[in-house]
Coordinates of C-alpha atoms in Angstrom, one line a residue:
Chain F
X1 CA 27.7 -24.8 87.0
X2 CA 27.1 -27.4 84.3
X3 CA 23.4 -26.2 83.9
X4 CA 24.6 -22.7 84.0
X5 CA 27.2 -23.1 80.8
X6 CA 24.5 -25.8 79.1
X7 CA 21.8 -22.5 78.9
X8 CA 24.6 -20.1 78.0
X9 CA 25.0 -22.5 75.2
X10 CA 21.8 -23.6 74.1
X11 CA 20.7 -19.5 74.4
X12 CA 19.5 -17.9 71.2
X13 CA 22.3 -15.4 70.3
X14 CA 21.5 -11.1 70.7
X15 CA 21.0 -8.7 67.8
X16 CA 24.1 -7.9 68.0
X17 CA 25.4 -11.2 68.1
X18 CA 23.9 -12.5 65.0
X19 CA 24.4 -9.2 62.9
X20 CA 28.1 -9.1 63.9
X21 CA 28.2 -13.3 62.6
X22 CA 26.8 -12.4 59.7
X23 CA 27.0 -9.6 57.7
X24 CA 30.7 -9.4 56.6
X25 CA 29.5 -12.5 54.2
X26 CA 25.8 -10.8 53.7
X27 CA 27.8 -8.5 52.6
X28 CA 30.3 -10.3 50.1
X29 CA 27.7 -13.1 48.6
X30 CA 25.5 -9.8 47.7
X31 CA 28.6 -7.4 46.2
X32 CA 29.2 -11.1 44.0
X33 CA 25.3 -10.7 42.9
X34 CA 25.3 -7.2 42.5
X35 CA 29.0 -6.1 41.8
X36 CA 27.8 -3.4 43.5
X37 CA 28.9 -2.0 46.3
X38 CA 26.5 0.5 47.1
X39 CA 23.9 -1.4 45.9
X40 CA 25.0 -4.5 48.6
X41 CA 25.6 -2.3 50.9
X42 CA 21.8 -0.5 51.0
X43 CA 20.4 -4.2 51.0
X44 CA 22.3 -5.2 54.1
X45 CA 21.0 -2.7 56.1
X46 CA 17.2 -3.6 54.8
X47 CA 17.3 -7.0 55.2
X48 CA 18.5 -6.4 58.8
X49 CA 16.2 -4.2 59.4
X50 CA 13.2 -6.2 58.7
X51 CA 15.0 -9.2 60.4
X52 CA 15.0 -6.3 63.9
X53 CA 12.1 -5.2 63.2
X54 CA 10.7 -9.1 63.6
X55 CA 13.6 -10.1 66.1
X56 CA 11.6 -11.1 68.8
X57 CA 9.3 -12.7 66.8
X58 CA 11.9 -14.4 64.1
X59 CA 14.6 -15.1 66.8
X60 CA 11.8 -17.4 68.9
X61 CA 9.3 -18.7 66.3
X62 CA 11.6 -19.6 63.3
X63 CA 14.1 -22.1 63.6
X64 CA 16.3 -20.8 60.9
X65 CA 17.3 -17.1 61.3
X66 CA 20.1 -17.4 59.5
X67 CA 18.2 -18.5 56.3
X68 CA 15.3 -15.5 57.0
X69 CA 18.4 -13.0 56.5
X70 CA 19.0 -14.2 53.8
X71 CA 15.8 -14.8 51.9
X72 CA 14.8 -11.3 52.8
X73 CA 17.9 -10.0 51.3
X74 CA 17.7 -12.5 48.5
X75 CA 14.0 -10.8 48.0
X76 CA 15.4 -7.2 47.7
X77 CA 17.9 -8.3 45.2
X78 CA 14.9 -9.6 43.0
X79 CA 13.0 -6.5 43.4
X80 CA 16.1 -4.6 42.4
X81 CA 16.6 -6.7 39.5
X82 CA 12.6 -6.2 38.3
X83 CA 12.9 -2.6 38.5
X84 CA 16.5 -2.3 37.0
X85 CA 15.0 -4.1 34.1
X86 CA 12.2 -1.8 34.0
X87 CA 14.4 1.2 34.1
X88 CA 16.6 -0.1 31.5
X89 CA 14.3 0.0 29.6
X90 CA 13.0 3.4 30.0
X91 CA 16.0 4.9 30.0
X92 CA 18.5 3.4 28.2
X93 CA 21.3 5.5 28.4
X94 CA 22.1 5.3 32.0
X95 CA 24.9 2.3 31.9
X96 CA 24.7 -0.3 35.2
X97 CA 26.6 1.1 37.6
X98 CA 29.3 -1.9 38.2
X99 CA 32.3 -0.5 40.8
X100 CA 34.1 -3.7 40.7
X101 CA 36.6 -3.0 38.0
X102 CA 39.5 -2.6 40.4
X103 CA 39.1 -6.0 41.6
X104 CA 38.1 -7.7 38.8
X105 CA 42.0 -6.2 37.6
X106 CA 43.8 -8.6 40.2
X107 CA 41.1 -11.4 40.6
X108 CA 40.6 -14.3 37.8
X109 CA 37.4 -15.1 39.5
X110 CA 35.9 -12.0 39.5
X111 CA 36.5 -11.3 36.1
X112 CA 34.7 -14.7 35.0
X113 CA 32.2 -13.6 37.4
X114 CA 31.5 -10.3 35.6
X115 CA 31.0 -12.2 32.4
X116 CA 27.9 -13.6 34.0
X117 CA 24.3 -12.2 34.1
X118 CA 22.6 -11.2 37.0
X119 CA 20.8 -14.0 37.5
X120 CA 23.8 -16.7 36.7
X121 CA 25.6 -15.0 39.3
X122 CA 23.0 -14.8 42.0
X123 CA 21.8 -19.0 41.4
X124 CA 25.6 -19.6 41.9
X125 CA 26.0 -18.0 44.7
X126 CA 23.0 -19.0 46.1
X127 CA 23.7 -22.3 45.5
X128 CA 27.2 -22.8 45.4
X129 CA 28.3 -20.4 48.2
X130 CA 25.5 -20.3 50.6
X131 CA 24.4 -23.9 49.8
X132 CA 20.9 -23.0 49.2
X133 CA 18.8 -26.3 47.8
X134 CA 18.5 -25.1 43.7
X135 CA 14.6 -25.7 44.3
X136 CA 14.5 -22.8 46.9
X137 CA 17.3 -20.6 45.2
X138 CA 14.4 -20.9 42.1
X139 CA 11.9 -19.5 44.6
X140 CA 13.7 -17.2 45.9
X141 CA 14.7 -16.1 42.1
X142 CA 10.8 -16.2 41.5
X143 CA 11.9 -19.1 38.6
X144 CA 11.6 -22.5 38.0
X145 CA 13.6 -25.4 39.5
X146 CA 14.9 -26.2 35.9
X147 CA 15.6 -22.8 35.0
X148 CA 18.0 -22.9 37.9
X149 CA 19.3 -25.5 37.0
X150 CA 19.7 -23.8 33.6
X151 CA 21.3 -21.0 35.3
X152 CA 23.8 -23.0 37.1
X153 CA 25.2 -25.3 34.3
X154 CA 26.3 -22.2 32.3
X155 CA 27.5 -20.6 35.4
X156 CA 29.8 -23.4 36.5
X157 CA 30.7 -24.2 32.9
X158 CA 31.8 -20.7 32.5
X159 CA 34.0 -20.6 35.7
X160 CA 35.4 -23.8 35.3
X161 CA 36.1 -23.4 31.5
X162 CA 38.1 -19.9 32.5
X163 CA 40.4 -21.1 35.0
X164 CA 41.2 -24.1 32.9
X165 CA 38.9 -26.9 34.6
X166 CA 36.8 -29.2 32.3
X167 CA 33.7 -30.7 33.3
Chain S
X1 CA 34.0 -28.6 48.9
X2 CA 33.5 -28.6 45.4
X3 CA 35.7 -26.6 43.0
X4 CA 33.0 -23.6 42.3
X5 CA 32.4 -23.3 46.4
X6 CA 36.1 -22.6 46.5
X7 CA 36.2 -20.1 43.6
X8 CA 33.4 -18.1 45.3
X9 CA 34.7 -18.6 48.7
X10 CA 37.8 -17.1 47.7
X11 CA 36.2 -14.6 46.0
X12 CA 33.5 -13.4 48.5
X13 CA 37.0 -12.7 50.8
X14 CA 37.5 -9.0 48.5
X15 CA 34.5 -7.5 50.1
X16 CA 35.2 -6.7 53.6
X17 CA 32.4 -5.0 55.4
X18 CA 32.3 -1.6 55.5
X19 CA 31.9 -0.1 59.3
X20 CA 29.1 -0.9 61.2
X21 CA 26.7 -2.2 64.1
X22 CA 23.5 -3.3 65.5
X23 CA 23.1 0.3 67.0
X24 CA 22.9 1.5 63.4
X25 CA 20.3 -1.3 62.6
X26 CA 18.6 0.3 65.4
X27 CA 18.4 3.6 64.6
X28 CA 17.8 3.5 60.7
X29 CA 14.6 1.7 62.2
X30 CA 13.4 3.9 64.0
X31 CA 13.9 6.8 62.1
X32 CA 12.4 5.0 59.3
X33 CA 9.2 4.2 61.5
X34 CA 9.3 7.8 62.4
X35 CA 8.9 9.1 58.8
X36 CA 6.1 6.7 58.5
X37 CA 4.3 7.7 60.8
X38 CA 4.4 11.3 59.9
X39 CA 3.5 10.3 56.0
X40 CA 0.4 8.2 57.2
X41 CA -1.0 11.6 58.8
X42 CA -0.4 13.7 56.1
X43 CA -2.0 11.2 53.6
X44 CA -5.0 10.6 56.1
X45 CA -5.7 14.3 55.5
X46 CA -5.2 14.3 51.7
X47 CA -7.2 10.7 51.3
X48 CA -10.6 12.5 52.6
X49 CA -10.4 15.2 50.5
X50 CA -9.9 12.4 47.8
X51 CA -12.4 10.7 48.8
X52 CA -14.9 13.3 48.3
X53 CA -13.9 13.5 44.7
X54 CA -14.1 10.1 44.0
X55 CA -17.7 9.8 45.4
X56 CA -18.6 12.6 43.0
X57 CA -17.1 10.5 40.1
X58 CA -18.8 7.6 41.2
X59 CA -22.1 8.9 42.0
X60 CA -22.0 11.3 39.1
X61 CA -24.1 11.6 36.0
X62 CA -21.2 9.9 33.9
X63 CA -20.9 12.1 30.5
X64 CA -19.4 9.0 29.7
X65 CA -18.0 7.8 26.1
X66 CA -18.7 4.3 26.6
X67 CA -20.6 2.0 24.3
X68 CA -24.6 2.3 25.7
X69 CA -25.0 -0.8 27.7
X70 CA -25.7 -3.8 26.0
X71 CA -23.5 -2.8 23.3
X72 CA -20.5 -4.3 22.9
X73 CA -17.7 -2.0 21.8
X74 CA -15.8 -2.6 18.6
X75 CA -11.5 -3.4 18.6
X76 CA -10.2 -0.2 17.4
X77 CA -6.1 0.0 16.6
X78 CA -3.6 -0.7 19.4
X79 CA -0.9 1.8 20.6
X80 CA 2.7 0.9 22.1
X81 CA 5.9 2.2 22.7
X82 CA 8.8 1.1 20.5
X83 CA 12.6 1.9 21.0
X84 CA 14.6 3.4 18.5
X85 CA 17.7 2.3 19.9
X86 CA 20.6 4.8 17.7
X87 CA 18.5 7.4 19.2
X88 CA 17.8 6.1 22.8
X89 CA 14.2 7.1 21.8
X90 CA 10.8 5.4 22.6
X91 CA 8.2 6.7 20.5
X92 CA 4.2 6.0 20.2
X93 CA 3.2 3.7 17.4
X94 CA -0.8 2.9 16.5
X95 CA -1.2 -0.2 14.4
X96 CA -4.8 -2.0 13.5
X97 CA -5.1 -5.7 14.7
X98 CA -4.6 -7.2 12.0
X99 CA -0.6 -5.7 11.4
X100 CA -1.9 -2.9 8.8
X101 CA -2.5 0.5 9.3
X102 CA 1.3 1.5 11.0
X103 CA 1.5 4.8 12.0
X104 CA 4.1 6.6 13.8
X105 CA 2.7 9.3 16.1
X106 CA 6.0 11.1 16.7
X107 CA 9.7 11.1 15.2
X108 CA 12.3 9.7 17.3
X109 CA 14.7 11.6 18.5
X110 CA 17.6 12.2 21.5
X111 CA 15.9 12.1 24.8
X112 CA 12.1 11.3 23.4
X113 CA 11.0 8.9 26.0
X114 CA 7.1 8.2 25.6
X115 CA 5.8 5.4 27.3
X116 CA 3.1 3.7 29.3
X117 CA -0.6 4.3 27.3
X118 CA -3.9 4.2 27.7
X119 CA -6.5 5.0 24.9
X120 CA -9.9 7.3 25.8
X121 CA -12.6 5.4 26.3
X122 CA -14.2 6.9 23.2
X123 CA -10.8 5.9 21.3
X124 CA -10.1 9.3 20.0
X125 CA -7.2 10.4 22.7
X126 CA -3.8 8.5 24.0
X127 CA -3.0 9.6 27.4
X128 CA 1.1 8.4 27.8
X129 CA 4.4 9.4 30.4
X130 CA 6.9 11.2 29.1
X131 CA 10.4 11.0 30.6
X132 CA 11.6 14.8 29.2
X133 CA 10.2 16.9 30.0
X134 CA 8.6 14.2 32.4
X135 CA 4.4 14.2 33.4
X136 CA 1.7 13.1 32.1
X137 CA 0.6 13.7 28.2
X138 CA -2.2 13.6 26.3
X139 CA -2.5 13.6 22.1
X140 CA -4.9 13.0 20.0
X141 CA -5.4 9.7 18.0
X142 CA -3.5 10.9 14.8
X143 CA -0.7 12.7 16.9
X144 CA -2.4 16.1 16.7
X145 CA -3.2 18.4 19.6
X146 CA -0.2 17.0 22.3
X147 CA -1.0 18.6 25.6
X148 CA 1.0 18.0 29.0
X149 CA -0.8 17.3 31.8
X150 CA 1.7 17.2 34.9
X151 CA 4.9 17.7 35.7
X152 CA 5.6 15.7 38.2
X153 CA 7.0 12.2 38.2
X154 CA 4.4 10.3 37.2
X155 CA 3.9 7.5 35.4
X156 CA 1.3 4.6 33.6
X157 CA -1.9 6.5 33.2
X158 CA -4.8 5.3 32.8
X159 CA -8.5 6.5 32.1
X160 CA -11.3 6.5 34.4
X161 CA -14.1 4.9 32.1
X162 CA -16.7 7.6 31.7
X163 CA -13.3 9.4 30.5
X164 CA -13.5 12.5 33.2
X165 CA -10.5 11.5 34.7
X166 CA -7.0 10.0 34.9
X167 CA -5.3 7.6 37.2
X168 CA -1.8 7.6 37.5
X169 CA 1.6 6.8 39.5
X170 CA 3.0 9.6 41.4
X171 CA 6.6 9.7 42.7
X172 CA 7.9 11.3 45.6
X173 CA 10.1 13.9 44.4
X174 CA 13.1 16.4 46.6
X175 CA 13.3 20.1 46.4
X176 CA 16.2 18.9 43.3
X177 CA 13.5 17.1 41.3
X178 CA 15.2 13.9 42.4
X179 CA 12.9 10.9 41.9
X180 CA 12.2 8.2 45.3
X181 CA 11.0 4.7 45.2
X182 CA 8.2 5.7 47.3
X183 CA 4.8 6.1 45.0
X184 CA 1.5 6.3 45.6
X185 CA -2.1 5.8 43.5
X186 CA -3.0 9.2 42.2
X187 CA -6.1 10.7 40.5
X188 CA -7.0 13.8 38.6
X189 CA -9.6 15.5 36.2
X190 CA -8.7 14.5 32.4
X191 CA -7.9 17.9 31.9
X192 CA -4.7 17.8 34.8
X193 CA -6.7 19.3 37.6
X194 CA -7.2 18.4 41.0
X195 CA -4.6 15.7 41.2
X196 CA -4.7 13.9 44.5
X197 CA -3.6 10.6 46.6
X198 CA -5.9 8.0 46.5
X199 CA -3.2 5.9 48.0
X200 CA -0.8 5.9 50.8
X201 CA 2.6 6.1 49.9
X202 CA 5.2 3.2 49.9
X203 CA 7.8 1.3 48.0
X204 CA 6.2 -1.9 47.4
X205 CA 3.5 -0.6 45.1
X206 CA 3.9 -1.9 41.2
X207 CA 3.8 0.7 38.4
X208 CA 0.8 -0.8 36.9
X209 CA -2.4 0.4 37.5
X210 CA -6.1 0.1 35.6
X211 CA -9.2 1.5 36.2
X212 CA -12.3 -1.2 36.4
X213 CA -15.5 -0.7 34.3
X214 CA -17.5 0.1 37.2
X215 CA -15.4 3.5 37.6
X216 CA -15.2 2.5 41.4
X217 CA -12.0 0.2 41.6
X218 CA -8.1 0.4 40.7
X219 CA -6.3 -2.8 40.1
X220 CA -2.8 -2.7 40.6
X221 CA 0.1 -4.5 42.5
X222 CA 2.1 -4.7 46.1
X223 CA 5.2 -6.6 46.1
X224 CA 5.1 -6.0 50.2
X225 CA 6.7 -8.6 51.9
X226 CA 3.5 -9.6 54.5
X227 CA 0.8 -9.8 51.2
X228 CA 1.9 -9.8 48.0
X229 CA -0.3 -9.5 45.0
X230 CA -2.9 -8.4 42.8
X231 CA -5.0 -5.2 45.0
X232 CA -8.1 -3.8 43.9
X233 CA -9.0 -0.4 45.6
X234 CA -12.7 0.8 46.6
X235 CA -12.2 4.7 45.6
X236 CA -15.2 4.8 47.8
X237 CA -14.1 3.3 51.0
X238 CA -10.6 3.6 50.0
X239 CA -10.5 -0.2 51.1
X240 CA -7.8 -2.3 49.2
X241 CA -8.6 -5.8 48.8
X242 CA -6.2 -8.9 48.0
X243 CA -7.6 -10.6 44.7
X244 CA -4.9 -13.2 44.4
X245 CA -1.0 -13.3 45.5
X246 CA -0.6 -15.1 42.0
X247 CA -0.5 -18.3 40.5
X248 CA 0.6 -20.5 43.4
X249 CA 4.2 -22.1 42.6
X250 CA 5.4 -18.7 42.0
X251 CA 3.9 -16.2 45.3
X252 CA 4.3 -17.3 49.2
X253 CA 8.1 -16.5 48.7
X254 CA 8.9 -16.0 52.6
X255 CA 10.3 -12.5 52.9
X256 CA 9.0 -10.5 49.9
X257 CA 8.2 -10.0 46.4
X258 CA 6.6 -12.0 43.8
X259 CA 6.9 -11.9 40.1
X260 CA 3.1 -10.9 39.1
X261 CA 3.1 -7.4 37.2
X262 CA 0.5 -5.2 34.9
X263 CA -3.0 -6.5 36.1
X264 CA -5.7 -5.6 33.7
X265 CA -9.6 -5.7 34.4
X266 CA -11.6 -7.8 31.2
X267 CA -14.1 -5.3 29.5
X268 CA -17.0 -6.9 31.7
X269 CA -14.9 -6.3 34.7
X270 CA -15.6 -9.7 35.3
X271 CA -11.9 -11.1 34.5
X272 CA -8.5 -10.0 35.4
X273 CA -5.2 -10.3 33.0
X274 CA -1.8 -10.4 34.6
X275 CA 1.6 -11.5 33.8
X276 CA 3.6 -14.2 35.7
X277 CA 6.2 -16.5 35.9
X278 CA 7.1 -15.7 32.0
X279 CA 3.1 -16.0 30.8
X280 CA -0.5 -14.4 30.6
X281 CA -2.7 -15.9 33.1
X282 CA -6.5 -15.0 33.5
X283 CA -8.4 -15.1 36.6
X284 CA -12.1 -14.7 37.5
X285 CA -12.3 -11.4 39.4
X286 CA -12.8 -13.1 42.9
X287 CA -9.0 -14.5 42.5
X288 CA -10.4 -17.9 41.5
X289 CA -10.2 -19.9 38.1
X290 CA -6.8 -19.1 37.3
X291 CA -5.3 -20.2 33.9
X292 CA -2.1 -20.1 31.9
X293 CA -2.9 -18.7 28.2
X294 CA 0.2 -18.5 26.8
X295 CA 2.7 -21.3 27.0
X296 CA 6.0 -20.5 27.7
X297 CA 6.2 -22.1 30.7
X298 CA 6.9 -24.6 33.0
X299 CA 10.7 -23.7 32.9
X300 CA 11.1 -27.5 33.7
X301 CA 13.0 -28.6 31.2
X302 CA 14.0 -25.5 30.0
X303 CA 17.8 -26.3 28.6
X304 CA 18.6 -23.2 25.9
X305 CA 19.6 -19.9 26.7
X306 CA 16.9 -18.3 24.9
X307 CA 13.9 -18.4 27.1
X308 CA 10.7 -16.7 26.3
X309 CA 8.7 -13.9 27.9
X310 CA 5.4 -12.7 27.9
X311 CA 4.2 -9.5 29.8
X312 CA 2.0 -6.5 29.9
X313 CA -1.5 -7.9 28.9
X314 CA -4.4 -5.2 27.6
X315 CA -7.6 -6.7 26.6
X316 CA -9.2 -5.8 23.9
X317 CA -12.5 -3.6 24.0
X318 CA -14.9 -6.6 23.0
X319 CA -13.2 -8.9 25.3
X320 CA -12.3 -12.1 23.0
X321 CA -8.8 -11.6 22.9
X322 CA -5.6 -9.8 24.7
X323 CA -2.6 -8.1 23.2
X324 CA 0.7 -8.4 25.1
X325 CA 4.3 -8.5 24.2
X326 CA 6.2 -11.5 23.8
X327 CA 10.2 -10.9 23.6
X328 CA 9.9 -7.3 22.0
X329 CA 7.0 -7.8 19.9
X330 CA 3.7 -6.7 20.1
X331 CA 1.9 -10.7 19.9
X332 CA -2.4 -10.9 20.0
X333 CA -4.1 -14.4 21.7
X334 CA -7.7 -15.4 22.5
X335 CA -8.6 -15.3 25.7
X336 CA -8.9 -19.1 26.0
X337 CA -5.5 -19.4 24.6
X338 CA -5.7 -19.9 20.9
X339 CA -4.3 -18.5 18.2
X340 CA -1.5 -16.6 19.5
X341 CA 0.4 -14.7 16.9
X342 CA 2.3 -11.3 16.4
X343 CA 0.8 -8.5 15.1
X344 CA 3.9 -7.2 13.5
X345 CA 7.7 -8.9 13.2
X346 CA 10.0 -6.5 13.4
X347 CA 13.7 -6.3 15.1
X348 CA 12.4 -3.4 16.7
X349 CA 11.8 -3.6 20.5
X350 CA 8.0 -3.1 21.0
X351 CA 6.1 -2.8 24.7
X352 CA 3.6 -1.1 26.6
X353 CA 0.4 -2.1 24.1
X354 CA -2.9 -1.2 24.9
X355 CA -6.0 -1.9 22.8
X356 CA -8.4 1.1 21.7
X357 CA -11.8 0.6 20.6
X358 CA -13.3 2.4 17.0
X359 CA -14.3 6.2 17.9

């Protein structure tokens, strides 16, 4: 019986195991990058994608599945933000979509949030709230250590500064 | 926990997940696999009749413009978009190296969106996208003669260097004209005929693309998630080949992209250009000897908001130096890194520069 329960425990989870753990804050830390909810919603369903396409392969060779999901998701966010650069510049007009207004109404935090460029917001939330190192979150940003570092000072500063903190 | 990991932890709780589950994983899977599948074979078909005409090409007589061997062609004036922002306009611009010469090749106006160029070989014609009415264009040097090629989306031509034909990036389009992410490699005749895939499609192909002196290979970029980096394509065997994934600290990212963009064959062909990681870098074309020529990196230490950029490298035709754009401006450097400096300050956002030789 004991043996029975220890491999039930020590088991690596389903698909559908580790999608239902986590997604609902896939889903969150990327509407925080994005303010997006579209946008969050389309990279979800990539990044798990590639993670099922892999499964086999990620759930038994890679220690860290968890942290796969979300570099790959980490990765399309970057590739977003290349080309929305790129489009804003060809065509200028079209405003960034940002469907967060509603909340950013009734939330302190999400208004300082919006204040925040893309890329303050994702090193913050890379760092801060899914406690990526700052080396890898610079990777993963395709930047330098001390640019995240940058990133993170005026990010923090910011939020702390508007809800009345000090450093 | 510190104070920010609260903040954000409070705030990540006003997104709840919208419905779904694994099964729907699943299934966008394998329809996606199925579409695949069903694009390779179409494009199989297409590539072999593409093949044949880029065998002519490179097998041909080449009527081509190029300096005579041996010769070594002479920097001509440089053309780039610049945005005319009251007007949400990018228009074409020439200007000689040295910052004289300015020339405006069209008025801006509502909606005018020309933008990546690419001079003739023989320096007399500017091949350019256009946004409305969107396609490929063609003008003349002075402006003159402006002739639309396509009318499709495509963008960032570029031409072949015996100047018979143009390569280009062709999106996927719907029966409403609507634009996908999904592009491939296209070529045609110089004239707009016989475009054709030269490339599979697929969404992690860069926009960049330039033709090599030996009219047989096309540089450009995959940000694919297995090999990243800087591709060069045999239009004979229609094998791509993996020059470099980039400077090192900045490629190997586990999952995906990498930040190396607009790849640009040396004169010789003997040298690529790319941007990276904020800078120009030049590599030997076997992927080895790689060097940083401008210096706005590392980003160690890097403590002010402003933070410089340099992207979208063109050599020039005799090969000493490349012009690139450095936040907005159209800048000039030697190839071994000295002497940067910008060909013209302006508060005007200038990009997309590419070097012409004298007709």
């Amino acid at each position: 019986m004991e043996t029975d329960l220890a491999e039930r425990v020590e088991a690596p989870p389903s698909f559908e195991e580790f999608f239902d753990a986590h997604r609902a804050r896939l889903f969150g830390a990327l509407c925080l990058m994005t303010r997006d909810r579209h946008e969050a919603e389309e990279i979800v369903q990539e990044a798990f994608a590639r993670v099922w396409e892999h499964w086999n392969g990620v759930g038994n060779r890679i220690s860290d599945p968890t942290g796969y999901l979300f570099r790959i998701a980490t990765n399309l966010f970057r590739q977003r933000l290349r080309r929305a650069a790129l489009a804003a510049r060809r065509t200028i007009h079209v405003a960034p979509r940002d469907d967060l207004a509603e909340i950013d109404a009734n939330d302190a935090v999400m208004r300082l949030l919006a204040r925040l460029t893309r890329k303050q917001r994702a090193a913050v939330v890379l760092v801060d709230l899914l406690d990526f190192p700052a080396p890898e979150a610079a990777r993963l940003l395709g930047i330098r250590a001390g640019a995240v570092r940058g990133l993170l000072h005026r990010a923090r500063t910011a939020l702390r500064e508007g809800t009345g903190g000090t450093e | 926990m510190s104070d920010t990991k609260e903040m954000l932890e409070r705030a990540v709780r006003n997104f709840p997940a919208p419905p779904g589950d694994a099964d729907a994983v699943c299934r966008f899977v394998e329809r996606r696999n199925r579409r695949r599948r069903v694009g390779s074979a179409v494009v199989a078909l297409t590539l072999t009749a593409g093949l044949v005409a880029a065998a002519v090409v490179v097998a041909g007589d080449g009527t081509g413009t190029t300096p005579a061997e041996g010769e070594t062609p002479r920097n001509g004036p440089i053309v780039f978009s610049e945005l005319h922002r009251g007007l949400s306009s990018w228009v074409l611009s020439t200007i000689e190296p040295d910052g004289s010469g300015y020339r405006r090749l069209r008025e801006p106006a509502e909606g005018v969106r020309d933008y990546g160029n690419d001079w003739s070989p023989d320096g007399t014609r500017i091949a350019y996208d256009r946004e409305t009415p969107r396609g490929i264009w063609v003008m003349r040097a002075d402006g003159s003669s402006i002739e639309r090629l396509t009318s499709d989306w495509a963008l960032s031509p570029q031409w072949s260097p015996d100047g018979t034909q143009i390569a280009y990036f062709h999106f996927d389009s719907d029966t409403l004209g609507r634009t996908s992410e999904s592009a491939a490699i296209w070529v045609m005749d110089s004239d707009g005929s016989d475009g054709h895939p030269v490339t599979a499609p697929g969404d992690d192909l860069g926009i960049e693309v330039d033709w090599a002196p030996d009219g047989r290979h096309l540089l450009f970029r995959r940000f694919a998630p297995a090999q990243p980096g800087i591709y060069e394509l045999d239009l004979l065997t229609s094998e791509e080949r993996l020059l470099s994934p980039g400077p090192e600290d900045v490629s190997h990212v586990q999952g995906g992209d990498i930040e190396v963009g607009a790849p640009s064959y040396s004169p010789d062909g003997a040298h690529v250009a790319f941007d990276s990681d904020r800078d120009i870098w030049v590599m030997a074309r076997d992927g080895s000897d790689m060097r940083r020529i401008t210096s706005n990196g590392p980003w160690e230490g890097t403590t002010t908001a402003r933070q410089p950029w340099a992207e979208d490298p063109s050599w020039s035709p005799d090969g000493a130096s490349i012009v690139y754009v450095q936040e907005g401006d159209i800048w000039i450097i030697g190839v071994d890194g000295t002497n940067p400096h910008p060909v013209r300050e302006t508060l005007r956002e200038e990009v997309a520069p590419a070097w012409g030789s004298m007709p």
